[in-house]
Amino acid sequence: MSKNKVFIGYDYDNDKAAKDRLLGWDVNKEFDFSSYDRSFDFAVDSDEANVVKQDLAARIGDASHFLCIVGKETYRSAWMAWEIRKAIELRKKLVAAKTDSINNSPTAMQGVGASWSTMFNFDSIKKAMN
């Protein structure tokens, strides 16, 4: 049985620790996780963003799942909204995992058939992915 390839979308400046915690929980390597581990100091709609968007699109396209870590500020991120829309366009299975159940959800992730984990622990996230 092959592992699910999961691209992790997250707010690098605010939620890197949550992403690292998720990777640490996967001690048995049940998933093939990837992410784009970088902060962007330019706008998603700028000319500078085109190369990054191409790379992100390829990485998301290579995955079977798109997992959005929903931190406290994620709903404000134009980059996260772009990644979610790209995952929808590429017909990826959408999963959202809130680091805290009271975090606002990104608008792009609402009403699109995503599976949700409102508890940030490996069992809950794994269940949402299956």
mmCIF file of N, CA and C in Angstrom:
data_model
loop_
_atom_site.group_PDB
_atom_site.id
_atom_site.type_symbol
_atom_site.label_atom_id
_atom_site.label_comp_id
_atom_site.label_asym_id
_atom_site.label_seq_id
_atom_site.Cartn_x
_atom_site.Cartn_y
_atom_site.Cartn_z
ATOM 1 N N MET A 1 0.840 -1.175 0.000
ATOM 2 C CA MET A 1 0.000 0.000 0.000
ATOM 3 C C MET A 1 0.886 1.240 0.000
ATOM 4 N N SER A 2 0.668 2.124 -0.933
ATOM 5 C CA SER A 2 1.515 3.307 -1.018
ATOM 6 C C SER A 2 1.054 4.385 -0.042
ATOM 7 N N LYS A 3 2.002 5.200 0.353
ATOM 8 C CA LYS A 3 1.712 6.287 1.286
ATOM 9 C C LYS A 3 1.072 7.447 0.546
ATOM 10 N N ASN A 4 0.211 8.162 1.251
ATOM 11 C CA ASN A 4 -0.340 9.392 0.703
ATOM 12 C C ASN A 4 0.748 10.446 0.672
ATOM 13 N N LYS A 5 0.834 11.154 -0.443
ATOM 14 C CA LYS A 5 1.762 12.273 -0.555
ATOM 15 C C LYS A 5 0.989 13.527 -0.159
ATOM 16 N N VAL A 6 1.474 14.192 0.862
ATOM 17 C CA VAL A 6 0.751 15.305 1.461
ATOM 18 C C VAL A 6 1.597 16.569 1.416
ATOM 19 N N PHE A 7 1.072 17.586 0.729
ATOM 20 C CA PHE A 7 1.725 18.896 0.759
ATOM 21 C C PHE A 7 1.136 19.671 1.925
ATOM 22 N N ILE A 8 1.995 20.192 2.787
ATOM 23 C CA ILE A 8 1.557 20.959 3.950
ATOM 24 C C ILE A 8 1.645 22.445 3.634
ATOM 25 N N GLY A 9 0.498 23.110 3.627
ATOM 26 C CA GLY A 9 0.456 24.559 3.492
ATOM 27 C C GLY A 9 0.325 25.159 4.876
ATOM 28 N N TYR A 10 1.178 26.130 5.178
ATOM 29 C CA TYR A 10 1.142 26.737 6.503
ATOM 30 C C TYR A 10 1.790 28.119 6.466
ATOM 31 N N ASP A 11 1.498 28.902 7.468
ATOM 32 C CA ASP A 11 2.062 30.242 7.628
ATOM 33 C C ASP A 11 3.441 30.093 8.273
ATOM 34 N N TYR A 12 4.485 30.221 7.465
ATOM 35 C CA TYR A 12 5.845 29.982 7.926
ATOM 36 C C TYR A 12 6.206 30.853 9.130
ATOM 37 N N ASP A 13 5.805 32.103 9.101
ATOM 38 C CA ASP A 13 6.170 33.035 10.168
ATOM 39 C C ASP A 13 5.489 32.732 11.498
ATOM 40 N N ASN A 14 4.325 32.098 11.461
ATOM 41 C CA ASN A 14 3.561 31.867 12.687
ATOM 42 C C ASN A 14 3.350 30.399 13.062
ATOM 43 N N ASP A 15 3.433 29.500 12.104
ATOM 44 C CA ASP A 15 3.045 28.116 12.366
ATOM 45 C C ASP A 15 4.107 27.073 12.021
ATOM 46 N N LYS A 16 5.361 27.500 11.889
ATOM 47 C CA LYS A 16 6.428 26.548 11.585
ATOM 48 C C LYS A 16 6.545 25.495 12.687
ATOM 49 N N ALA A 17 6.408 25.896 13.942
ATOM 50 C CA ALA A 17 6.509 24.940 15.048
ATOM 51 C C ALA A 17 5.416 23.874 14.956
ATOM 52 N N ALA A 18 4.210 24.261 14.546
ATOM 53 C CA ALA A 18 3.123 23.292 14.382
ATOM 54 C C ALA A 18 3.449 22.316 13.255
ATOM 55 N N LYS A 19 3.992 22.822 12.163
ATOM 56 C CA LYS A 19 4.390 21.938 11.049
ATOM 57 C C LYS A 19 5.467 20.968 11.506
ATOM 58 N N ASP A 20 6.451 21.466 12.236
ATOM 59 C CA ASP A 20 7.528 20.607 12.733
ATOM 60 C C ASP A 20 6.994 19.558 13.714
ATOM 61 N N ARG A 21 6.024 19.932 14.543
ATOM 62 C CA ARG A 21 5.401 18.992 15.481
ATOM 63 C C ARG A 21 4.698 17.873 14.709
ATOM 64 N N LEU A 22 3.978 18.233 13.662
ATOM 65 C CA LEU A 22 3.288 17.247 12.828
ATOM 66 C C LEU A 22 4.289 16.259 12.229
ATOM 67 N N LEU A 23 5.382 16.756 11.708
ATOM 68 C CA LEU A 23 6.389 15.867 11.131
ATOM 69 C C LEU A 23 6.983 14.940 12.198
ATOM 70 N N GLY A 24 7.171 15.470 13.387
ATOM 71 C CA GLY A 24 7.699 14.662 14.480
ATOM 72 C C GLY A 24 6.761 13.554 14.906
ATOM 73 N N TRP A 25 5.467 13.799 14.826
ATOM 74 C CA TRP A 25 4.481 12.777 15.194
ATOM 75 C C TRP A 25 4.480 11.606 14.225
ATOM 76 N N ASP A 26 4.893 11.827 12.999
ATOM 77 C CA ASP A 26 4.841 10.789 11.965
ATOM 78 C C ASP A 26 6.075 9.886 12.044
ATOM 79 N N VAL A 27 6.316 9.323 13.233
ATOM 80 C CA VAL A 27 7.514 8.517 13.456
ATOM 81 C C VAL A 27 7.553 7.259 12.586
ATOM 82 N N ASN A 28 6.400 6.728 12.242
ATOM 83 C CA ASN A 28 6.352 5.524 11.404
ATOM 84 C C ASN A 28 6.307 5.849 9.917
ATOM 85 N N LYS A 29 6.435 7.123 9.598
ATOM 86 C CA LYS A 29 6.444 7.588 8.204
ATOM 87 C C LYS A 29 5.223 7.076 7.445
ATOM 88 N N GLU A 30 4.040 7.302 8.055
ATOM 89 C CA GLU A 30 2.788 6.883 7.440
ATOM 90 C C GLU A 30 2.438 7.733 6.222
ATOM 91 N N PHE A 31 2.972 8.949 6.192
ATOM 92 C CA PHE A 31 2.691 9.874 5.092
ATOM 93 C C PHE A 31 4.000 10.363 4.484
ATOM 94 N N ASP A 32 3.922 10.732 3.235
ATOM 95 C CA ASP A 32 5.059 11.341 2.548
ATOM 96 C C ASP A 32 4.791 12.845 2.525
ATOM 97 N N PHE A 33 5.268 13.550 3.551
ATOM 98 C CA PHE A 33 5.011 14.980 3.694
ATOM 99 C C PHE A 33 6.017 15.810 2.911
ATOM 100 N N SER A 34 5.536 16.927 2.370
ATOM 101 C CA SER A 34 6.414 17.936 1.788
ATOM 102 C C SER A 34 5.824 19.300 2.110
ATOM 103 N N SER A 35 6.635 20.321 2.002
ATOM 104 C CA SER A 35 6.176 21.684 2.259
ATOM 105 C C SER A 35 7.145 22.648 1.591
ATOM 106 N N TYR A 36 6.792 23.904 1.624
ATOM 107 C CA TYR A 36 7.654 24.966 1.102
ATOM 108 C C TYR A 36 8.065 25.780 2.314
ATOM 109 N N ASP A 37 9.252 25.516 2.806
ATOM 110 C CA ASP A 37 9.697 26.074 4.077
ATOM 111 C C ASP A 37 10.422 27.403 3.889
ATOM 112 N N ARG A 38 9.608 28.424 3.704
ATOM 113 C CA ARG A 38 10.175 29.748 3.463
ATOM 114 C C ARG A 38 9.123 30.810 3.739
ATOM 115 N N SER A 39 9.594 31.942 4.207
ATOM 116 C CA SER A 39 8.733 33.106 4.391
ATOM 117 C C SER A 39 8.828 33.963 3.134
ATOM 118 N N PHE A 40 7.745 34.600 2.758
ATOM 119 C CA PHE A 40 7.742 35.448 1.568
ATOM 120 C C PHE A 40 7.717 36.906 1.982
ATOM 121 N N ASP A 41 8.654 37.674 1.435
ATOM 122 C CA ASP A 41 8.685 39.101 1.736
ATOM 123 C C ASP A 41 8.190 39.928 0.551
ATOM 124 N N PHE A 42 7.377 39.280 -0.293
ATOM 125 C CA PHE A 42 6.751 39.975 -1.416
ATOM 126 C C PHE A 42 5.322 39.473 -1.549
ATOM 127 N N ALA A 43 4.500 40.281 -2.163
ATOM 128 C CA ALA A 43 3.068 39.973 -2.274
ATOM 129 C C ALA A 43 2.818 38.846 -3.270
ATOM 130 N N VAL A 44 1.763 38.099 -3.022
ATOM 131 C CA VAL A 44 1.398 36.976 -3.878
ATOM 132 C C VAL A 44 1.071 37.426 -5.299
ATOM 133 N N ASP A 45 0.625 38.663 -5.470
ATOM 134 C CA ASP A 45 0.286 39.165 -6.803
ATOM 135 C C ASP A 45 1.404 40.004 -7.432
ATOM 136 N N SER A 46 2.611 39.945 -6.885
ATOM 137 C CA SER A 46 3.739 40.695 -7.440
ATOM 138 C C SER A 46 4.438 39.895 -8.537
ATOM 139 N N ASP A 47 5.227 40.571 -9.352
ATOM 140 C CA ASP A 47 5.993 39.890 -10.401
ATOM 141 C C ASP A 47 6.993 38.903 -9.801
ATOM 142 N N GLU A 48 7.528 39.239 -8.634
ATOM 143 C CA GLU A 48 8.497 38.362 -7.966
ATOM 144 C C GLU A 48 7.887 37.014 -7.593
ATOM 145 N N ALA A 49 6.596 36.971 -7.426
ATOM 146 C CA ALA A 49 5.922 35.772 -6.948
ATOM 147 C C ALA A 49 5.797 34.680 -8.010
ATOM 148 N N ASN A 50 5.942 35.016 -9.274
ATOM 149 C CA ASN A 50 5.676 34.043 -10.339
ATOM 150 C C ASN A 50 6.527 32.782 -10.250
ATOM 151 N N VAL A 51 7.808 32.924 -9.977
ATOM 152 C CA VAL A 51 8.683 31.745 -9.883
ATOM 153 C C VAL A 51 8.275 30.878 -8.698
ATOM 154 N N VAL A 52 7.976 31.508 -7.569
ATOM 155 C CA VAL A 52 7.547 30.770 -6.378
ATOM 156 C C VAL A 52 6.224 30.055 -6.652
ATOM 157 N N LYS A 53 5.302 30.735 -7.318
ATOM 158 C CA LYS A 53 4.010 30.117 -7.638
ATOM 159 C C LYS A 53 4.189 28.883 -8.515
ATOM 160 N N GLN A 54 5.096 28.948 -9.472
ATOM 161 C CA GLN A 54 5.345 27.785 -10.332
ATOM 162 C C GLN A 54 5.865 26.608 -9.513
ATOM 163 N N ASP A 55 6.794 26.891 -8.607
ATOM 164 C CA ASP A 55 7.352 25.846 -7.756
ATOM 165 C C ASP A 55 6.280 25.272 -6.832
ATOM 166 N N LEU A 56 5.509 26.147 -6.204
ATOM 167 C CA LEU A 56 4.423 25.692 -5.332
ATOM 168 C C LEU A 56 3.403 24.852 -6.098
ATOM 169 N N ALA A 57 3.036 25.288 -7.279
ATOM 170 C CA ALA A 57 2.061 24.554 -8.093
ATOM 171 C C ALA A 57 2.578 23.151 -8.415
ATOM 172 N N ALA A 58 3.862 23.038 -8.718
ATOM 173 C CA ALA A 58 4.444 21.724 -9.016
ATOM 174 C C ALA A 58 4.430 20.833 -7.785
ATOM 175 N N ARG A 59 4.768 21.399 -6.638
ATOM 176 C CA ARG A 59 4.793 20.605 -5.400
ATOM 177 C C ARG A 59 3.381 20.177 -4.991
ATOM 178 N N ILE A 60 2.435 21.089 -5.084
ATOM 179 C CA ILE A 60 1.044 20.742 -4.770
ATOM 180 C C ILE A 60 0.533 19.717 -5.776
ATOM 181 N N GLY A 61 0.879 19.904 -7.037
ATOM 182 C CA GLY A 61 0.455 18.970 -8.085
ATOM 183 C C GLY A 61 0.994 17.567 -7.888
ATOM 184 N N ASP A 62 2.158 17.448 -7.267
ATOM 185 C CA ASP A 62 2.790 16.157 -7.036
ATOM 186 C C ASP A 62 2.160 15.397 -5.869
ATOM 187 N N ALA A 63 1.371 16.092 -5.064
ATOM 188 C CA ALA A 63 0.774 15.491 -3.869
ATOM 189 C C ALA A 63 -0.610 14.924 -4.165
ATOM 190 N N SER A 64 -1.047 14.011 -3.309
ATOM 191 C CA SER A 64 -2.422 13.507 -3.399
ATOM 192 C C SER A 64 -3.348 14.330 -2.495
ATOM 193 N N HIS A 65 -2.768 14.921 -1.427
ATOM 194 C CA HIS A 65 -3.518 15.686 -0.433
ATOM 195 C C HIS A 65 -2.881 17.062 -0.233
ATOM 196 N N PHE A 66 -3.709 18.013 0.105
ATOM 197 C CA PHE A 66 -3.240 19.334 0.525
ATOM 198 C C PHE A 66 -3.724 19.525 1.956
ATOM 199 N N LEU A 67 -2.780 19.629 2.885
ATOM 200 C CA LEU A 67 -3.098 19.821 4.296
ATOM 201 C C LEU A 67 -2.783 21.263 4.679
ATOM 202 N N CYS A 68 -3.790 21.990 5.076
ATOM 203 C CA CYS A 68 -3.640 23.372 5.514
ATOM 204 C C CYS A 68 -3.604 23.406 7.035
ATOM 205 N N ILE A 69 -2.487 23.850 7.587
ATOM 206 C CA ILE A 69 -2.420 24.066 9.031
ATOM 207 C C ILE A 69 -3.029 25.438 9.289
ATOM 208 N N VAL A 70 -4.120 25.456 10.031
ATOM 209 C CA VAL A 70 -4.857 26.687 10.294
ATOM 210 C C VAL A 70 -4.462 27.225 11.665
ATOM 211 N N GLY A 71 -3.516 28.156 11.631
ATOM 212 C CA GLY A 71 -3.088 28.826 12.849
ATOM 213 C C GLY A 71 -3.912 30.078 13.085
ATOM 214 N N LYS A 72 -3.512 30.819 14.082
ATOM 215 C CA LYS A 72 -4.255 32.012 14.495
ATOM 216 C C LYS A 72 -4.346 33.062 13.385
ATOM 217 N N GLU A 73 -3.305 33.205 12.555
ATOM 218 C CA GLU A 73 -3.264 34.245 11.527
ATOM 219 C C GLU A 73 -3.440 33.719 10.098
ATOM 220 N N THR A 74 -3.635 32.426 9.939
ATOM 221 C CA THR A 74 -3.696 31.825 8.605
ATOM 222 C C THR A 74 -4.769 32.454 7.729
ATOM 223 N N TYR A 75 -5.908 32.771 8.293
ATOM 224 C CA TYR A 75 -7.014 33.318 7.510
ATOM 225 C C TYR A 75 -6.669 34.651 6.862
ATOM 226 N N ARG A 76 -5.636 35.316 7.336
ATOM 227 C CA ARG A 76 -5.210 36.609 6.781
ATOM 228 C C ARG A 76 -4.219 36.479 5.625
ATOM 229 N N SER A 77 -3.709 35.299 5.395
ATOM 230 C CA SER A 77 -2.614 35.094 4.446
ATOM 231 C C SER A 77 -3.098 34.972 2.996
ATOM 232 N N ALA A 78 -2.684 35.921 2.177
ATOM 233 C CA ALA A 78 -2.992 35.863 0.743
ATOM 234 C C ALA A 78 -2.259 34.696 0.095
ATOM 235 N N TRP A 79 -1.080 34.385 0.590
ATOM 236 C CA TRP A 79 -0.335 33.236 0.058
ATOM 237 C C TRP A 79 -1.086 31.929 0.348
ATOM 238 N N MET A 80 -1.597 31.791 1.544
ATOM 239 C CA MET A 80 -2.333 30.564 1.874
ATOM 240 C C MET A 80 -3.589 30.456 1.018
ATOM 241 N N ALA A 81 -4.281 31.558 0.825
ATOM 242 C CA ALA A 81 -5.480 31.538 -0.030
ATOM 243 C C ALA A 81 -5.107 31.086 -1.436
ATOM 244 N N TRP A 82 -3.975 31.555 -1.953
ATOM 245 C CA TRP A 82 -3.536 31.158 -3.290
ATOM 246 C C TRP A 82 -3.244 29.651 -3.320
ATOM 247 N N GLU A 83 -2.530 29.155 -2.313
ATOM 248 C CA GLU A 83 -2.206 27.722 -2.261
ATOM 249 C C GLU A 83 -3.475 26.873 -2.208
ATOM 250 N N ILE A 84 -4.438 27.285 -1.410
ATOM 251 C CA ILE A 84 -5.698 26.537 -1.310
ATOM 252 C C ILE A 84 -6.410 26.527 -2.658
ATOM 253 N N ARG A 85 -6.510 27.686 -3.297
ATOM 254 C CA ARG A 85 -7.169 27.741 -4.616
ATOM 255 C C ARG A 85 -6.436 26.871 -5.640
ATOM 256 N N LYS A 86 -5.107 26.843 -5.576
ATOM 257 C CA LYS A 86 -4.324 26.005 -6.496
ATOM 258 C C LYS A 86 -4.611 24.528 -6.221
ATOM 259 N N ALA A 87 -4.677 24.133 -4.958
ATOM 260 C CA ALA A 87 -4.984 22.739 -4.615
ATOM 261 C C ALA A 87 -6.378 22.349 -5.107
ATOM 262 N N ILE A 88 -7.328 23.282 -4.997
ATOM 263 C CA ILE A 88 -8.683 23.023 -5.502
ATOM 264 C C ILE A 88 -8.639 22.861 -7.017
ATOM 265 N N GLU A 89 -7.941 23.762 -7.683
ATOM 266 C CA GLU A 89 -7.808 23.701 -9.149
ATOM 267 C C GLU A 89 -7.190 22.377 -9.587
ATOM 268 N N LEU A 90 -6.224 21.888 -8.816
ATOM 269 C CA LEU A 90 -5.532 20.643 -9.154
ATOM 270 C C LEU A 90 -6.244 19.401 -8.607
ATOM 271 N N ARG A 91 -7.424 19.612 -8.029
ATOM 272 C CA ARG A 91 -8.287 18.535 -7.538
ATOM 273 C C ARG A 91 -7.623 17.647 -6.478
ATOM 274 N N LYS A 92 -6.994 18.288 -5.536
ATOM 275 C CA LYS A 92 -6.363 17.559 -4.429
ATOM 276 C C LYS A 92 -7.379 17.340 -3.317
ATOM 277 N N LYS A 93 -7.202 16.276 -2.564
ATOM 278 C CA LYS A 93 -8.035 16.070 -1.380
ATOM 279 C C LYS A 93 -7.609 17.121 -0.367
ATOM 280 N N LEU A 94 -8.572 17.910 0.099
ATOM 281 C CA LEU A 94 -8.291 19.022 1.003
ATOM 282 C C LEU A 94 -8.524 18.612 2.452
ATOM 283 N N VAL A 95 -7.554 18.941 3.284
ATOM 284 C CA VAL A 95 -7.638 18.671 4.710
ATOM 285 C C VAL A 95 -7.177 19.930 5.440
ATOM 286 N N ALA A 96 -7.899 20.301 6.482
ATOM 287 C CA ALA A 96 -7.511 21.448 7.300
ATOM 288 C C ALA A 96 -7.378 20.989 8.743
ATOM 289 N N ALA A 97 -6.300 21.433 9.387
ATOM 290 C CA ALA A 97 -6.061 21.091 10.783
ATOM 291 C C ALA A 97 -5.835 22.376 11.564
ATOM 292 N N LYS A 98 -6.763 22.663 12.471
ATOM 293 C CA LYS A 98 -6.655 23.876 13.275
ATOM 294 C C LYS A 98 -5.726 23.639 14.466
ATOM 295 N N THR A 99 -4.808 24.570 14.685
ATOM 296 C CA THR A 99 -3.927 24.472 15.848
ATOM 297 C C THR A 99 -4.689 24.792 17.130
ATOM 298 N N ASP A 100 -5.801 25.509 16.991
ATOM 299 C CA ASP A 100 -6.705 25.813 18.102
ATOM 300 C C ASP A 100 -8.106 25.889 17.507
ATOM 301 N N SER A 101 -9.067 25.267 18.136
ATOM 302 C CA SER A 101 -10.416 25.185 17.566
ATOM 303 C C SER A 101 -11.065 26.546 17.337
ATOM 304 N N ILE A 102 -10.587 27.590 17.998
ATOM 305 C CA ILE A 102 -11.185 28.918 17.831
ATOM 306 C C ILE A 102 -10.556 29.722 16.688
ATOM 307 N N ASN A 103 -9.539 29.185 16.033
ATOM 308 C CA ASN A 103 -8.906 29.907 14.923
ATOM 309 C C ASN A 103 -9.890 30.098 13.771
ATOM 310 N N ASN A 104 -9.861 31.272 13.174
ATOM 311 C CA ASN A 104 -10.692 31.543 12.001
ATOM 312 C C ASN A 104 -10.204 30.717 10.824
ATOM 313 N N SER A 105 -11.125 30.180 10.059
ATOM 314 C CA SER A 105 -10.782 29.376 8.886
ATOM 315 C C SER A 105 -10.545 30.276 7.682
ATOM 316 N N PRO A 106 -9.580 29.929 6.839
ATOM 317 C CA PRO A 106 -9.393 30.690 5.606
ATOM 318 C C PRO A 106 -10.657 30.595 4.743
ATOM 319 N N THR A 107 -11.082 31.694 4.197
ATOM 320 C CA THR A 107 -12.292 31.729 3.369
ATOM 321 C C THR A 107 -12.205 30.727 2.226
ATOM 322 N N ALA A 108 -11.032 30.617 1.603
ATOM 323 C CA ALA A 108 -10.865 29.718 0.456
ATOM 324 C C ALA A 108 -11.078 28.254 0.822
ATOM 325 N N MET A 109 -10.960 27.903 2.103
ATOM 326 C CA MET A 109 -11.107 26.517 2.541
ATOM 327 C C MET A 109 -12.538 26.194 2.938
ATOM 328 N N GLN A 110 -13.401 27.174 2.959
ATOM 329 C CA GLN A 110 -14.783 26.968 3.399
ATOM 330 C C GLN A 110 -15.683 26.561 2.227
ATOM 331 N N GLY A 111 -16.518 25.578 2.466
ATOM 332 C CA GLY A 111 -17.500 25.158 1.469
ATOM 333 C C GLY A 111 -16.923 24.477 0.244
ATOM 334 N N VAL A 112 -15.728 23.867 0.382
ATOM 335 C CA VAL A 112 -15.096 23.217 -0.769
ATOM 336 C C VAL A 112 -14.893 21.717 -0.555
ATOM 337 N N GLY A 113 -15.578 21.179 0.451
ATOM 338 C CA GLY A 113 -15.506 19.738 0.689
ATOM 339 C C GLY A 113 -14.271 19.283 1.432
ATOM 340 N N ALA A 114 -13.635 20.171 2.160
ATOM 341 C CA ALA A 114 -12.444 19.804 2.927
ATOM 342 C C ALA A 114 -12.826 18.956 4.137
ATOM 343 N N SER A 115 -11.918 18.080 4.528
ATOM 344 C CA SER A 115 -12.036 17.346 5.783
ATOM 345 C C SER A 115 -11.342 18.188 6.845
ATOM 346 N N TRP A 116 -11.928 18.220 8.053
ATOM 347 C CA TRP A 116 -11.404 19.102 9.094
ATOM 348 C C TRP A 116 -10.967 18.338 10.328
ATOM 349 N N SER A 117 -9.898 18.805 10.919
ATOM 350 C CA SER A 117 -9.453 18.351 12.228
ATOM 351 C C SER A 117 -9.424 19.588 13.115
ATOM 352 N N THR A 118 -10.282 19.623 14.122
ATOM 353 C CA THR A 118 -10.303 20.785 15.007
ATOM 354 C C THR A 118 -9.411 20.579 16.228
ATOM 355 N N MET A 119 -8.825 19.408 16.322
ATOM 356 C CA MET A 119 -7.835 19.144 17.372
ATOM 357 C C MET A 119 -6.500 18.921 16.684
ATOM 358 N N PHE A 120 -5.478 19.590 17.144
ATOM 359 C CA PHE A 120 -4.177 19.454 16.499
ATOM 360 C C PHE A 120 -3.386 18.339 17.171
ATOM 361 N N ASN A 121 -3.737 17.114 16.760
ATOM 362 C CA ASN A 121 -2.966 15.943 17.183
ATOM 363 C C ASN A 121 -2.950 14.963 16.012
ATOM 364 N N PHE A 122 -1.977 14.060 16.035
ATOM 365 C CA PHE A 122 -1.759 13.212 14.863
ATOM 366 C C PHE A 122 -2.943 12.323 14.549
ATOM 367 N N ASP A 123 -3.577 11.737 15.556
ATOM 368 C CA ASP A 123 -4.716 10.849 15.294
ATOM 369 C C ASP A 123 -5.864 11.583 14.618
ATOM 370 N N SER A 124 -6.162 12.778 15.087
ATOM 371 C CA SER A 124 -7.255 13.563 14.504
ATOM 372 C C SER A 124 -6.927 13.983 13.070
ATOM 373 N N ILE A 125 -5.697 14.387 12.835
ATOM 374 C CA ILE A 125 -5.284 14.798 11.484
ATOM 375 C C ILE A 125 -5.284 13.593 10.552
ATOM 376 N N LYS A 126 -4.773 12.461 11.043
ATOM 377 C CA LYS A 126 -4.750 11.239 10.235
ATOM 378 C C LYS A 126 -6.173 10.816 9.858
ATOM 379 N N LYS A 127 -7.085 10.909 10.811
ATOM 380 C CA LYS A 127 -8.479 10.559 10.547
ATOM 381 C C LYS A 127 -9.064 11.483 9.479
ATOM 382 N N ALA A 128 -8.770 12.757 9.544
ATOM 383 C CA ALA A 128 -9.285 13.711 8.558
ATOM 384 C C ALA A 128 -8.719 13.425 7.166
ATOM 385 N N MET A 129 -7.511 12.862 7.100
ATOM 386 C CA MET A 129 -6.906 12.576 5.792
ATOM 387 C C MET A 129 -7.472 11.317 5.158
ATOM 388 N N ASN A 130 -8.050 10.435 5.960
ATOM 389 C CA ASN A 130 -8.561 9.169 5.406
ATOM 390 C C ASN A 130 -10.019 9.224 5.037
#
